[in-house]
mmCIF file of C-alpha atoms in Angstrom:
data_model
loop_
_atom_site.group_PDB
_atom_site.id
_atom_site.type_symbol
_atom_site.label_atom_id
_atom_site.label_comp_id
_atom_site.label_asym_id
_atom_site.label_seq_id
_atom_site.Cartn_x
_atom_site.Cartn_y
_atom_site.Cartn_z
ATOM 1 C CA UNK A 108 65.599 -93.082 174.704
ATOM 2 C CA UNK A 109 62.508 -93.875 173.117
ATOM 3 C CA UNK A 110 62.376 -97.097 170.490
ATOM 4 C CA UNK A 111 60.138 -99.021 168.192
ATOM 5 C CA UNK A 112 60.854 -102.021 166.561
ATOM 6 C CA UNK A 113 58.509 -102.823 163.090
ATOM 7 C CA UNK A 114 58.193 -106.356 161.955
ATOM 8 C CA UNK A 115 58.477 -107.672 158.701
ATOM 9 C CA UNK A 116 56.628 -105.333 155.981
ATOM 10 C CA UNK A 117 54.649 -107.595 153.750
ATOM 11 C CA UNK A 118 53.920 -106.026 150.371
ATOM 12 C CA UNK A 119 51.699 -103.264 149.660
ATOM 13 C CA UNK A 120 49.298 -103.058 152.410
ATOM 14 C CA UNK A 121 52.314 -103.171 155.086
ATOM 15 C CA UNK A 122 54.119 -100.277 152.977
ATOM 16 C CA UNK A 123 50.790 -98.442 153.160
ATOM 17 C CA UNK A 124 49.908 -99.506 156.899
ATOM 18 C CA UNK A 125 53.815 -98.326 157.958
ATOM 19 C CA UNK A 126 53.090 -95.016 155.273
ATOM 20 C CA UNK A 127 49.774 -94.089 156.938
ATOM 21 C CA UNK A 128 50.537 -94.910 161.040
ATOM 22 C CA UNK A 129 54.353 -94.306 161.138
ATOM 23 C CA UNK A 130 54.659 -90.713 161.036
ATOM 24 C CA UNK A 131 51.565 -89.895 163.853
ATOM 25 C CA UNK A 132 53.269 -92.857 166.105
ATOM 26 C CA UNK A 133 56.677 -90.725 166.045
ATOM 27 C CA UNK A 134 54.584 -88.087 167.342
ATOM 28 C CA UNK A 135 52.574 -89.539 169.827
ATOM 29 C CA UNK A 136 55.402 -91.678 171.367
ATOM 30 C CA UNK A 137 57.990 -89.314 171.187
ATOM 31 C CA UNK A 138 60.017 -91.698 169.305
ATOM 32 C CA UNK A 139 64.254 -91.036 168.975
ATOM 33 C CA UNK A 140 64.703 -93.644 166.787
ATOM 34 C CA UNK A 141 62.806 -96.468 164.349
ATOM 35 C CA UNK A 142 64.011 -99.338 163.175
ATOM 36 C CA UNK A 143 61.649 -101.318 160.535
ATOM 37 C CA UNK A 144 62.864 -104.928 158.941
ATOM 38 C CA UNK A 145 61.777 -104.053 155.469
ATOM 39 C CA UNK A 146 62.713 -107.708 153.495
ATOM 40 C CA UNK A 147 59.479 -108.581 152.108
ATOM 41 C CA UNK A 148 58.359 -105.195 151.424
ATOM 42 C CA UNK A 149 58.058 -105.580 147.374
ATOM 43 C CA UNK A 150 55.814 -108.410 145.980
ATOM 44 C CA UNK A 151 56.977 -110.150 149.515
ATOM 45 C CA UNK A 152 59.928 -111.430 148.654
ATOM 46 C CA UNK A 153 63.170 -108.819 149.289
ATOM 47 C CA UNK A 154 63.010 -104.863 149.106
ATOM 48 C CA UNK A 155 63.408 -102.583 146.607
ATOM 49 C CA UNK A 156 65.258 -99.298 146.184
ATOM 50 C CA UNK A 157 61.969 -97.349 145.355
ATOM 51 C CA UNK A 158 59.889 -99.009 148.204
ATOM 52 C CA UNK A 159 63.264 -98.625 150.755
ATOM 53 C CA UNK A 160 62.914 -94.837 149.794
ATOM 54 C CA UNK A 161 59.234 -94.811 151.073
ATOM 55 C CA UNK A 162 59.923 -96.373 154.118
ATOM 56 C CA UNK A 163 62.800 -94.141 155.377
ATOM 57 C CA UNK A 164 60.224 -91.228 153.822
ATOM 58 C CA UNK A 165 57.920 -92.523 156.375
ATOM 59 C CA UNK A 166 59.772 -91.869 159.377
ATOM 60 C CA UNK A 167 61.974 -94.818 159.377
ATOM 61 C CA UNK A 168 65.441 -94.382 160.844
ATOM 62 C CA UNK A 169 67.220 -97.856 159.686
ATOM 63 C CA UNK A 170 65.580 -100.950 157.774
ATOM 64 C CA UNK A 171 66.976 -104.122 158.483
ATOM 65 C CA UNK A 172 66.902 -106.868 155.850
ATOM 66 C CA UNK A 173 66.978 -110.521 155.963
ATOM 67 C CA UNK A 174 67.335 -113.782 154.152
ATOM 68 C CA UNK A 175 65.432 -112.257 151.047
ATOM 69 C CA UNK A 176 67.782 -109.520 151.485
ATOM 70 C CA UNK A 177 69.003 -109.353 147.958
ATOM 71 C CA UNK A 178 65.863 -110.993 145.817
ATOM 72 C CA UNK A 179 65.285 -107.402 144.402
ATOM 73 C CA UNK A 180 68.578 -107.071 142.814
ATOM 74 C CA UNK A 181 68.908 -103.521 142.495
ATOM 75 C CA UNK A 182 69.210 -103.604 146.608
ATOM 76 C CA UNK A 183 72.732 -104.807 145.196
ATOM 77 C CA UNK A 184 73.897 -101.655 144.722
ATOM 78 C CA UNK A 185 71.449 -99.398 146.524
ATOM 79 C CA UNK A 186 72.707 -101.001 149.624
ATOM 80 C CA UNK A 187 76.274 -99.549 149.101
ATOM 81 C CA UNK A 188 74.716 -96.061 148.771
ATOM 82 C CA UNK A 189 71.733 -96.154 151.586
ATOM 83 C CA UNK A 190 73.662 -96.667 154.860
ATOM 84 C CA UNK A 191 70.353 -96.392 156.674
ATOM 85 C CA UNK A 192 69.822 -100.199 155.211
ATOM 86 C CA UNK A 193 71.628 -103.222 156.619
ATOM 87 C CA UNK A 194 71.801 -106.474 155.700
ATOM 88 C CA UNK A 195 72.531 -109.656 157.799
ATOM 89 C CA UNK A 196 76.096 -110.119 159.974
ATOM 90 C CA UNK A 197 76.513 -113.141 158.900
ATOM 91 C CA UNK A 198 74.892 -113.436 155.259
ATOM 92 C CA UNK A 199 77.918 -114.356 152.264
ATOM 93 C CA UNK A 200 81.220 -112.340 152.913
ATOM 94 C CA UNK A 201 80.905 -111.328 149.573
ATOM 95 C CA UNK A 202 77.778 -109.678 149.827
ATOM 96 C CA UNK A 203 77.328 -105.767 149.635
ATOM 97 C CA UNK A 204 76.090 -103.269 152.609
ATOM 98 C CA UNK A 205 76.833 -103.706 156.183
ATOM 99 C CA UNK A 206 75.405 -105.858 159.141
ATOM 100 C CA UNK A 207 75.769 -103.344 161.765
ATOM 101 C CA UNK A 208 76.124 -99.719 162.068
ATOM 102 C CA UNK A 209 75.931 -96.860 164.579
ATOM 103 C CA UNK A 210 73.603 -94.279 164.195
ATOM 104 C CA UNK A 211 73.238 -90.449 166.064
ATOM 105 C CA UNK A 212 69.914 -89.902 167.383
ATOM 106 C CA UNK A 213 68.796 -86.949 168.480
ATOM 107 C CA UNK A 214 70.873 -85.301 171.545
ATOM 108 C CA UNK A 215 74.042 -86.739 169.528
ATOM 109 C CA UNK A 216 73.004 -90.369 171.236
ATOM 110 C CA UNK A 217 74.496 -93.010 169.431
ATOM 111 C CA UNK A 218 72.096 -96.409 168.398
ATOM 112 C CA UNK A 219 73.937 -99.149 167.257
ATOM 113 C CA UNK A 220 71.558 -101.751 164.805
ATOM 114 C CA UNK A 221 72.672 -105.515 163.883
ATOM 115 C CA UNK A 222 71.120 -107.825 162.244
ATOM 116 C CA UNK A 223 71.743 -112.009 161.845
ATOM 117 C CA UNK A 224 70.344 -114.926 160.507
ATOM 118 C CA UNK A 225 69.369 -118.004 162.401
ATOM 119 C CA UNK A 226 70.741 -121.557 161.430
ATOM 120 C CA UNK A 227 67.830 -124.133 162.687
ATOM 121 C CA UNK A 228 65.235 -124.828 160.094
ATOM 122 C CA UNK A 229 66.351 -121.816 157.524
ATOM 123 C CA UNK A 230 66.830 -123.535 154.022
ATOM 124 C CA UNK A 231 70.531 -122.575 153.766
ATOM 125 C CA UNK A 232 73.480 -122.749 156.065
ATOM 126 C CA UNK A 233 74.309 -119.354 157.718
ATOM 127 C CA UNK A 234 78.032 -118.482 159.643
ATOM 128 C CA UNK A 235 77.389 -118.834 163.260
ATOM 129 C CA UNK A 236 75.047 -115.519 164.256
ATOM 130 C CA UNK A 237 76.134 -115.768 167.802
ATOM 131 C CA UNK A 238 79.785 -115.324 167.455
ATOM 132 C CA UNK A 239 78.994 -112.521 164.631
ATOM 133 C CA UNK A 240 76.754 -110.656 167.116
ATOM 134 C CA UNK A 241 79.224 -111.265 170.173
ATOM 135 C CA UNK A 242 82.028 -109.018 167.395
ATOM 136 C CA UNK A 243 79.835 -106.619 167.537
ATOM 137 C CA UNK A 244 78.905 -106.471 170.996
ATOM 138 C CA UNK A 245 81.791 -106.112 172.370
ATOM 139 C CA UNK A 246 83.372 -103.471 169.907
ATOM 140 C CA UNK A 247 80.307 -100.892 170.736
ATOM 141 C CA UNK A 248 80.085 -101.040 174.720
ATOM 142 C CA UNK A 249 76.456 -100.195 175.843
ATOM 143 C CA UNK A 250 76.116 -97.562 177.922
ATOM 144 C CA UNK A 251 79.446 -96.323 176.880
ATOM 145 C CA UNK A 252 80.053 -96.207 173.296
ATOM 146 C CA UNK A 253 76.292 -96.176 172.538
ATOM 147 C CA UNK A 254 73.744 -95.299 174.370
ATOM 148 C CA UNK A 255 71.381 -98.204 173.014
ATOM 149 C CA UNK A 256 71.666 -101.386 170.582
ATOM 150 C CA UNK A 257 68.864 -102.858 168.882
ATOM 151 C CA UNK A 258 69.565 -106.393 167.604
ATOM 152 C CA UNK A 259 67.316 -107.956 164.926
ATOM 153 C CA UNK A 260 67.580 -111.818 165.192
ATOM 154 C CA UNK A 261 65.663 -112.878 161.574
ATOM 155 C CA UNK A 262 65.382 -116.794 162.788
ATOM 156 C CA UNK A 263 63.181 -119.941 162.210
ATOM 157 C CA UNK A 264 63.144 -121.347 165.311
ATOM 158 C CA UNK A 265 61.880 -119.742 168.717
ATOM 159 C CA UNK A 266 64.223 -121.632 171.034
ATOM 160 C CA UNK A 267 67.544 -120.234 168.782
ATOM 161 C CA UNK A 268 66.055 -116.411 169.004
ATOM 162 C CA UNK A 269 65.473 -116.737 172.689
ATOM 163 C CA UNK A 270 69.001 -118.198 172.980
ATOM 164 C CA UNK A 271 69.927 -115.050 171.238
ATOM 165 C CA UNK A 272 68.705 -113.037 173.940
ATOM 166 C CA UNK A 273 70.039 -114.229 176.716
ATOM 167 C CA UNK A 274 73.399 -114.127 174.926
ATOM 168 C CA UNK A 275 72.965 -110.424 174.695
ATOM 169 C CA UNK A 276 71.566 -109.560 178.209
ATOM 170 C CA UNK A 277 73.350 -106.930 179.425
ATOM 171 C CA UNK A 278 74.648 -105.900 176.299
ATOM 172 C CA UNK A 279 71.707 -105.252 174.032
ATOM 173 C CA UNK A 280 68.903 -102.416 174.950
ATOM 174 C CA UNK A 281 66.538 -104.991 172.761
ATOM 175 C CA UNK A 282 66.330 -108.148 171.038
ATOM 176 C CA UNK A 283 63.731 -108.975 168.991
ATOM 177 C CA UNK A 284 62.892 -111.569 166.551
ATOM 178 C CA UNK A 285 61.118 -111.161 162.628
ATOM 179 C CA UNK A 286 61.010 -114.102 160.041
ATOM 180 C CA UNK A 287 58.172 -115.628 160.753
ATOM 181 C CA UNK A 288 55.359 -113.169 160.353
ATOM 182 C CA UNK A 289 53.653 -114.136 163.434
ATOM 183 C CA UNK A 290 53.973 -111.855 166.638
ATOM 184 C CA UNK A 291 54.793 -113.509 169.810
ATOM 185 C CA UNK A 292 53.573 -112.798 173.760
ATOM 186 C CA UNK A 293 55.941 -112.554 175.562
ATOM 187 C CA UNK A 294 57.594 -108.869 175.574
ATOM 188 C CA UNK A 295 59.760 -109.250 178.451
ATOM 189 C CA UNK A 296 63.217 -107.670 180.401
ATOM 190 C CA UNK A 297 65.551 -109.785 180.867
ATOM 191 C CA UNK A 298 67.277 -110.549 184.387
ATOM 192 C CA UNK A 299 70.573 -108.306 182.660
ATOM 193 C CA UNK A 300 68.301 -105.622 181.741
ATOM 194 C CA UNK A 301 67.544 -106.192 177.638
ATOM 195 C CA UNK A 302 64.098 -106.077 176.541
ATOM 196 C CA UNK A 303 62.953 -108.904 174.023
ATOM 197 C CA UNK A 304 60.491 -110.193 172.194
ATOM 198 C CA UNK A 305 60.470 -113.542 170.142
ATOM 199 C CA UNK A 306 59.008 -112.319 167.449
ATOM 200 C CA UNK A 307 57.913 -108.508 166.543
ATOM 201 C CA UNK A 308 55.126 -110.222 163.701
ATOM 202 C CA UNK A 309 54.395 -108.612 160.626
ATOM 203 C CA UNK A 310 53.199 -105.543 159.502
ATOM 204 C CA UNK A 311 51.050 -107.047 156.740
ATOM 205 C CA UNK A 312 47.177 -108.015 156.239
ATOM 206 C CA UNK A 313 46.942 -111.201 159.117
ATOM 207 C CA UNK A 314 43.756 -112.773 156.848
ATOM 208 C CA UNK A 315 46.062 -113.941 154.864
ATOM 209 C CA UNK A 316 48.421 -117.133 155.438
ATOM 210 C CA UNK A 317 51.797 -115.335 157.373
ATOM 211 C CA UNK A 318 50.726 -112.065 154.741
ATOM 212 C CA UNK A 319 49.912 -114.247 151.390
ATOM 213 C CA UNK A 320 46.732 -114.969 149.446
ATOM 214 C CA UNK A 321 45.033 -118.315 151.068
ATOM 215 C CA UNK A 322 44.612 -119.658 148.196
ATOM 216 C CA UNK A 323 47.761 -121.114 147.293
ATOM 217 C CA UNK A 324 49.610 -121.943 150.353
ATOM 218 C CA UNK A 325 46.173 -123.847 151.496
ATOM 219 C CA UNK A 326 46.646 -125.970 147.850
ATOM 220 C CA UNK A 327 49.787 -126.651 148.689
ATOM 221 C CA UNK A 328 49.089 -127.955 152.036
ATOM 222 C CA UNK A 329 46.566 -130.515 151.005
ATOM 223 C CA UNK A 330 48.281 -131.238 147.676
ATOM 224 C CA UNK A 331 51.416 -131.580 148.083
ATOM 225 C CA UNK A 332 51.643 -129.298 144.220
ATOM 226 C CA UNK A 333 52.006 -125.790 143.312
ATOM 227 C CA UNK A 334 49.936 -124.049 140.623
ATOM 228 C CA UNK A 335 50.851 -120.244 140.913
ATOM 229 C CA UNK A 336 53.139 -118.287 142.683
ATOM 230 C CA UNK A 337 52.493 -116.947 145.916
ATOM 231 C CA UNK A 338 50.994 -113.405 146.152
ATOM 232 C CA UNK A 339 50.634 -110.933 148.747
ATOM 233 C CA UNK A 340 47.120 -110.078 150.880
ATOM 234 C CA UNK A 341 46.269 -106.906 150.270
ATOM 235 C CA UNK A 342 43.484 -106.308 152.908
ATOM 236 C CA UNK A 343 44.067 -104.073 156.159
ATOM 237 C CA UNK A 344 47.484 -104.341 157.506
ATOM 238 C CA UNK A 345 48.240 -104.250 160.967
ATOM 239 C CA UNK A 346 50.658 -103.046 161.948
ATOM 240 C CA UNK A 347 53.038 -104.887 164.411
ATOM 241 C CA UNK A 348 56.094 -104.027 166.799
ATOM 242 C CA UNK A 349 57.233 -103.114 169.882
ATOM 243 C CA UNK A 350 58.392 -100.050 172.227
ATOM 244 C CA UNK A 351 61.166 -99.445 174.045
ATOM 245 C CA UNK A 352 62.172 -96.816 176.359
ATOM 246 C CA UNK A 353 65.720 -96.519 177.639
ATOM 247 C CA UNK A 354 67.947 -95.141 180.143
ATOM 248 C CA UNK A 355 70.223 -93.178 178.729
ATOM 249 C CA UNK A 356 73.064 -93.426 181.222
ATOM 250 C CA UNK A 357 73.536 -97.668 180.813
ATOM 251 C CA UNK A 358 71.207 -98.713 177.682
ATOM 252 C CA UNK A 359 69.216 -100.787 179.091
ATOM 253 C CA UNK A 360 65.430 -101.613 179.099
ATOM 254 C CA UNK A 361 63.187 -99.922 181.293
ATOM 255 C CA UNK A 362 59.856 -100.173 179.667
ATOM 256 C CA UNK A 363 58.657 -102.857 176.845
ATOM 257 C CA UNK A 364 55.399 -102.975 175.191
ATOM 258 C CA UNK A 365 53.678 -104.923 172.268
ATOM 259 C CA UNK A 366 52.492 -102.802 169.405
ATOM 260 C CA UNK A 367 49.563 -103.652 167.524
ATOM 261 C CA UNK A 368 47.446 -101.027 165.302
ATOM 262 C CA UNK A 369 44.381 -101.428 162.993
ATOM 263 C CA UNK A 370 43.748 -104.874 161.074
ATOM 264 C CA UNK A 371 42.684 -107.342 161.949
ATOM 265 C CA UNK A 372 44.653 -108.363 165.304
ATOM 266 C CA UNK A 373 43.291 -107.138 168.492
ATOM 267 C CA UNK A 374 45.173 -103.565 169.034
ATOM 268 C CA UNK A 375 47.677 -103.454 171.716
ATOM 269 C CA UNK A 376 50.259 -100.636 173.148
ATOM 270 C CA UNK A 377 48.731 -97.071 172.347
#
């Protein structure tokens, strides 16, 4: 099976860098099935119901959420509707949607998609993402219930998403980290046959500070004071991910590459 992975979509110019590239990359890859974290894809802060529309329009297959899952509050209730959209595992038990679901992909393969928060350095406590992703794990067999599993590990810290993916080894087709806007290098497979990635970046305008205006993040840095609220950069996106291909008969990883189109990173992957 083919995948791609989409970082976190930053505002406008990631909804219109994922509207413009998204639909040719299905084509050109092949693609079975996209997953794209969507949680800062209105004004950068959460995702709305219109903008989660446009996305799946655009050739998404699932859209992952995050810690700013719910800051557009009609994903409330949209959520509950839209079972392409997940939030995170272990987010408040109270909360609406689902942290995990299979999906059919073409050839009646099934995908299964989780998401969890991290615990070091995010500003609230979170339930323990390993045990919620282990659940999961070992409910939906890989290579036997579904023929992949794409886990999206929305974490802080580098050293608890890695730990993430050697939990899942084996078990996972991919593991790949958003959050923190910034892709990482080192697209790997893993000794048990799961692809990973620290982080998948953002797909967002990088002359920005991780996707907002400079401005204010830069006065707040040598100030210590805010002025105005933060805003999103609206130059060229880029467009940031990574690829996965499959086997289809145990789910694991044969092939992992770094995607990077247009903007202002150097291009990588296609």
């Amino acid at each position: 099976m083919k995948l791609l992975f989409l970082g976190d979509v930053m505002g406008r110019a990631g909804r219109a860098a994922v509207a413009a590239r998204l639909p040719g990359l299905r084509a050109d890859l092949g693609l079975d099935f996209v997953v794209v974290n969507g949680e800062n894809a209105t004004s950068g802060a959460g995702l709305s119901a219109a903008h989660a529309k446009a996305l799946l329009d655009a050739g998404a297959d699932c859209l992952t959420l995050g810690d700013h899952a719910f800051d557009q509050k009609d994903m409330m209730g949209f959520i509950e509707s839209e079972p392409r959209i997940l939030r995170p595992l272990n987010f408040a038990k109270t909360a609406p949607g689902k942290g995990a679901r299979v999906f059919t992909a073409p050839g009646g393969r099934k995908v299964l998609v989780a998401q969890v928060l991290g615990q070091v350095f995010m500003k609230r406590p979170f339930d323990d993402p390993f045990s919620a992703v282990d659940q999961v794990l070992r409910a939906h067999t890989l290579g036997a219930a579904v023929q992949a599993a794409i886990v999206d590990v929305h974490c802080e810290a580098t050293s608890e998403k890695m730990g993430m993916g050697h939990w899942c080894d084996g078990r996972a087709s991919l593991v790949v980290g958003t959050h923190t806007h910034v892709p990482t290098g080192d697209a790997m497979i893993l000794k048990g046959g799961t692809a990973y990635l620290t982080d998948a970046g953002m797909c967002g305008d990088y002359d920005s500070v991780i996707g907002m205006e400079k401005l204010e993040p830069m006065r707040r840095f040598v100030t210590g004071m805010a002025k105005e609220r933060f805003t999103p950069a609206n130059g060229e996106a880029t467009l940031s991910g990574v690829y996965v291909e499959t086997d289809d008969a145990t789910g694991k990883a044969k092939t992992v590459r770094m995607i990077r189109i247009g903007g202002r990173l150097q291009g990588a992957g296609v």
